[in-house]
Amino acid sequence: MKISQKQVGVFKGMATAMLVSLLTVTLGIMTDPFHFHKLEGLEGKLEVLGLSIILPTLFLTASIGRLAKFRFFSPEDIDGSGLTKGSEKAIILQSLLQNTLEQLVIAIGAYTAWCLVMPAAWLSAVPLCSLAFAIGRLSFYSGYQKGAPSRAFGFALTFYPTVLLLLLLVFYQIEKFII
């Protein structure tokens, strides 16, 4: 099977985002840049979680606001996608919103589990992943209309840090029960 130029572009964006994601999570775990090792108890961990979900939630809020504003000023789209076919712009904004919602749900689950069960010294990974989420969303939004290669990095930078947290959570918990 021959790989297309688009596939090559997507692969490059995904590979770059994976590298950035690995560095982000590793930096958070190995260096504890926010000095969360000093936190004691559940209250401190919940504070880290609360602060870490602000940025991703702002991106969902912005996505909802962009689509609502567009529909308000578009006679073709004002009735919403349930009642109309939707213009090309409304469909794009809906797609951005849907993807952001999906990413946010996964991120909140991963961030919550990480903050509750991982060592306090590893908590810096979560706000760093939150920052990667924000940068990823900005890149995804700006590249979306240019096609898959232009949005691949943004999608992957939103997704991969969360996946890495989830995988590390699973491996860490399995290791605890084996040893």
Short mmCIF file of C-alpha atoms in Angstrom, two decimals, residues 6-173:
data_model
loop_
_atom_site.label_atom_id
_atom_site.label_comp_id
_atom_site.label_asym_id
_atom_site.label_seq_id
_atom_site.Cartn_x
_atom_site.Cartn_y
_atom_site.Cartn_z
CA LYS A 6 -1.37 13.63 3.40
CA GLN A 7 -0.58 10.49 5.38
CA VAL A 8 3.09 11.48 5.53
CA GLY A 9 2.06 14.94 6.78
CA VAL A 10 -0.24 13.45 9.40
CA PHE A 11 2.49 11.06 10.54
CA LYS A 12 4.99 13.91 10.92
CA GLY A 13 2.52 15.95 13.00
CA MET A 14 1.67 12.95 15.16
CA ALA A 15 5.30 11.95 15.66
CA THR A 16 6.28 15.49 16.64
CA ALA A 17 3.38 15.69 19.08
CA MET A 18 4.33 12.32 20.57
CA LEU A 19 7.86 13.55 21.17
CA VAL A 20 6.59 16.75 22.79
CA SER A 21 4.12 14.73 24.86
CA LEU A 22 6.80 12.32 26.10
CA LEU A 23 9.02 15.25 27.05
CA THR A 24 6.12 17.03 28.79
CA VAL A 25 5.09 14.07 30.93
CA THR A 26 8.70 13.10 31.66
CA LEU A 27 9.54 16.67 32.69
CA GLY A 28 6.55 16.75 35.03
CA ILE A 29 7.44 13.44 36.67
CA MET A 30 11.21 13.71 36.83
CA THR A 31 11.70 17.37 37.78
CA ASP A 32 8.50 18.29 39.67
CA PRO A 33 8.79 21.90 38.41
CA PHE A 34 5.85 23.09 40.53
CA HIS A 35 7.21 21.47 43.71
CA PHE A 36 4.08 19.45 44.33
CA HIS A 37 6.08 16.90 46.33
CA LYS A 38 5.42 19.23 49.26
CA LEU A 39 1.65 18.73 49.03
CA GLU A 40 0.02 16.83 51.81
CA GLY A 41 -3.35 15.19 51.73
CA LEU A 42 -6.22 15.09 49.33
CA GLU A 43 -6.93 18.82 49.47
CA GLY A 44 -3.69 19.74 47.74
CA LYS A 45 -4.16 17.11 45.07
CA LEU A 46 -7.69 18.33 44.39
CA GLU A 47 -6.41 21.88 44.05
CA VAL A 48 -3.92 20.74 41.40
CA LEU A 49 -6.76 18.95 39.61
CA GLY A 50 -9.02 22.00 39.78
CA LEU A 51 -6.35 24.30 38.41
CA SER A 52 -5.44 21.82 35.68
CA ILE A 53 -8.93 21.50 34.24
CA ILE A 54 -9.41 25.26 33.83
CA LEU A 55 -7.57 25.61 30.49
CA PRO A 56 -9.20 22.61 28.80
CA THR A 57 -12.62 23.73 30.01
CA LEU A 58 -12.00 27.22 28.64
CA PHE A 59 -11.38 25.69 25.22
CA LEU A 60 -14.69 23.84 25.37
CA THR A 61 -16.40 27.06 26.43
CA ALA A 62 -14.78 28.95 23.55
CA SER A 63 -15.85 26.24 21.09
CA ILE A 64 -19.45 26.47 22.26
CA GLY A 65 -19.35 30.26 22.13
CA ARG A 66 -17.89 30.34 18.61
CA LEU A 67 -20.61 28.07 17.25
CA ALA A 68 -23.40 29.89 19.10
CA LYS A 69 -22.19 33.28 17.86
CA PHE A 70 -21.92 32.01 14.30
CA ARG A 71 -25.41 30.49 14.38
CA PHE A 72 -26.91 33.67 15.82
CA PHE A 73 -25.67 35.71 12.87
CA SER A 74 -26.38 33.06 10.22
CA PRO A 75 -30.00 32.89 9.04
CA GLU A 76 -29.20 29.50 7.50
CA ASP A 77 -27.91 28.08 10.80
CA ILE A 78 -29.81 29.89 13.55
CA ASP A 79 -32.21 26.98 14.10
CA GLY A 80 -29.32 24.62 14.93
CA SER A 81 -28.04 21.41 13.39
CA GLY A 82 -30.99 19.36 14.59
CA LEU A 83 -33.37 21.36 12.42
CA THR A 84 -31.17 22.35 9.48
CA LYS A 85 -28.53 20.76 7.29
CA GLY A 86 -26.02 23.39 8.39
CA SER A 87 -23.67 25.55 6.38
CA GLU A 88 -20.08 24.48 5.79
CA LYS A 89 -18.84 26.91 8.45
CA ALA A 90 -21.37 25.65 11.02
CA ILE A 91 -20.36 22.05 10.29
CA ILE A 92 -16.69 22.92 10.81
CA LEU A 93 -17.39 24.73 14.08
CA GLN A 94 -19.55 21.81 15.24
CA SER A 95 -16.72 19.40 14.40
CA LEU A 96 -14.24 21.50 16.40
CA LEU A 97 -16.66 21.59 19.32
CA GLN A 98 -17.33 17.84 19.19
CA ASN A 99 -13.64 16.96 19.10
CA THR A 100 -12.86 19.35 21.95
CA LEU A 101 -15.65 17.83 24.05
CA GLU A 102 -14.36 14.33 23.40
CA GLN A 103 -10.81 15.33 24.29
CA LEU A 104 -11.95 17.14 27.44
CA VAL A 105 -13.90 14.14 28.75
CA ILE A 106 -10.85 11.89 28.39
CA ALA A 107 -8.55 14.52 29.90
CA ILE A 108 -10.74 15.12 32.95
CA GLY A 109 -10.86 11.38 33.63
CA ALA A 110 -7.10 11.01 33.27
CA TYR A 111 -6.28 14.17 35.24
CA THR A 112 -8.62 13.14 38.05
CA ALA A 113 -7.27 9.62 38.34
CA TRP A 114 -3.66 10.87 38.17
CA CYS A 115 -4.19 13.49 40.86
CA LEU A 116 -5.92 11.05 43.18
CA VAL A 117 -3.68 8.00 42.96
CA MET A 118 -0.22 9.01 41.77
CA PRO A 119 2.58 10.27 44.02
CA ALA A 120 2.45 13.98 44.82
CA ALA A 121 5.91 14.46 43.30
CA TRP A 122 4.47 13.39 39.93
CA LEU A 123 1.53 15.83 39.95
CA SER A 124 3.36 18.47 37.90
CA ALA A 125 2.68 16.29 34.86
CA VAL A 126 -1.01 17.25 35.00
CA PRO A 127 -0.79 21.04 34.67
CA LEU A 128 1.89 20.54 32.01
CA CYS A 129 -0.50 18.26 30.12
CA SER A 130 -3.19 20.91 30.55
CA LEU A 131 -0.88 23.43 28.91
CA ALA A 132 -0.18 20.95 26.11
CA PHE A 133 -3.96 20.54 25.73
CA ALA A 134 -4.32 24.30 25.23
CA ILE A 135 -1.46 24.54 22.75
CA GLY A 136 -2.81 21.49 20.95
CA ARG A 137 -6.29 22.98 20.67
CA LEU A 138 -4.92 26.26 19.30
CA SER A 139 -2.93 24.35 16.71
CA PHE A 140 -5.88 22.10 15.86
CA TYR A 141 -8.24 25.07 15.46
CA SER A 142 -5.82 27.02 13.28
CA GLY A 143 -4.99 24.06 11.05
CA TYR A 144 -8.39 22.42 10.78
CA GLN A 145 -9.56 23.98 7.52
CA LYS A 146 -6.20 23.31 5.84
CA GLY A 147 -6.68 19.55 6.09
CA ALA A 148 -5.46 16.55 8.03
CA PRO A 149 -1.68 17.25 7.91
CA SER A 150 -2.25 20.77 9.26
CA ARG A 151 -4.38 19.65 12.17
CA ALA A 152 -2.55 16.41 13.07
CA PHE A 153 -0.05 18.01 15.43
CA GLY A 154 -2.77 19.89 17.31
CA PHE A 155 -5.00 16.84 17.62
CA ALA A 156 -2.14 14.65 18.77
CA LEU A 157 -0.76 17.23 21.23
CA THR A 158 -4.19 17.34 22.83
CA PHE A 159 -4.60 13.56 22.84
CA TYR A 160 -1.18 12.00 23.47
CA PRO A 161 -0.34 13.59 26.84
CA THR A 162 -3.68 12.33 28.16
CA VAL A 163 -3.06 8.85 26.76
CA LEU A 164 0.42 8.80 28.28
CA LEU A 165 -1.02 9.69 31.68
CA LEU A 166 -3.58 6.91 31.37
CA LEU A 167 -1.00 4.32 30.32
CA LEU A 168 1.38 5.31 33.10
CA LEU A 169 -1.49 5.16 35.59
CA VAL A 170 -2.33 1.62 34.55
CA PHE A 171 1.29 0.44 34.60
CA TYR A 172 1.96 2.12 37.95
CA GLN A 173 -1.10 0.52 39.53
#
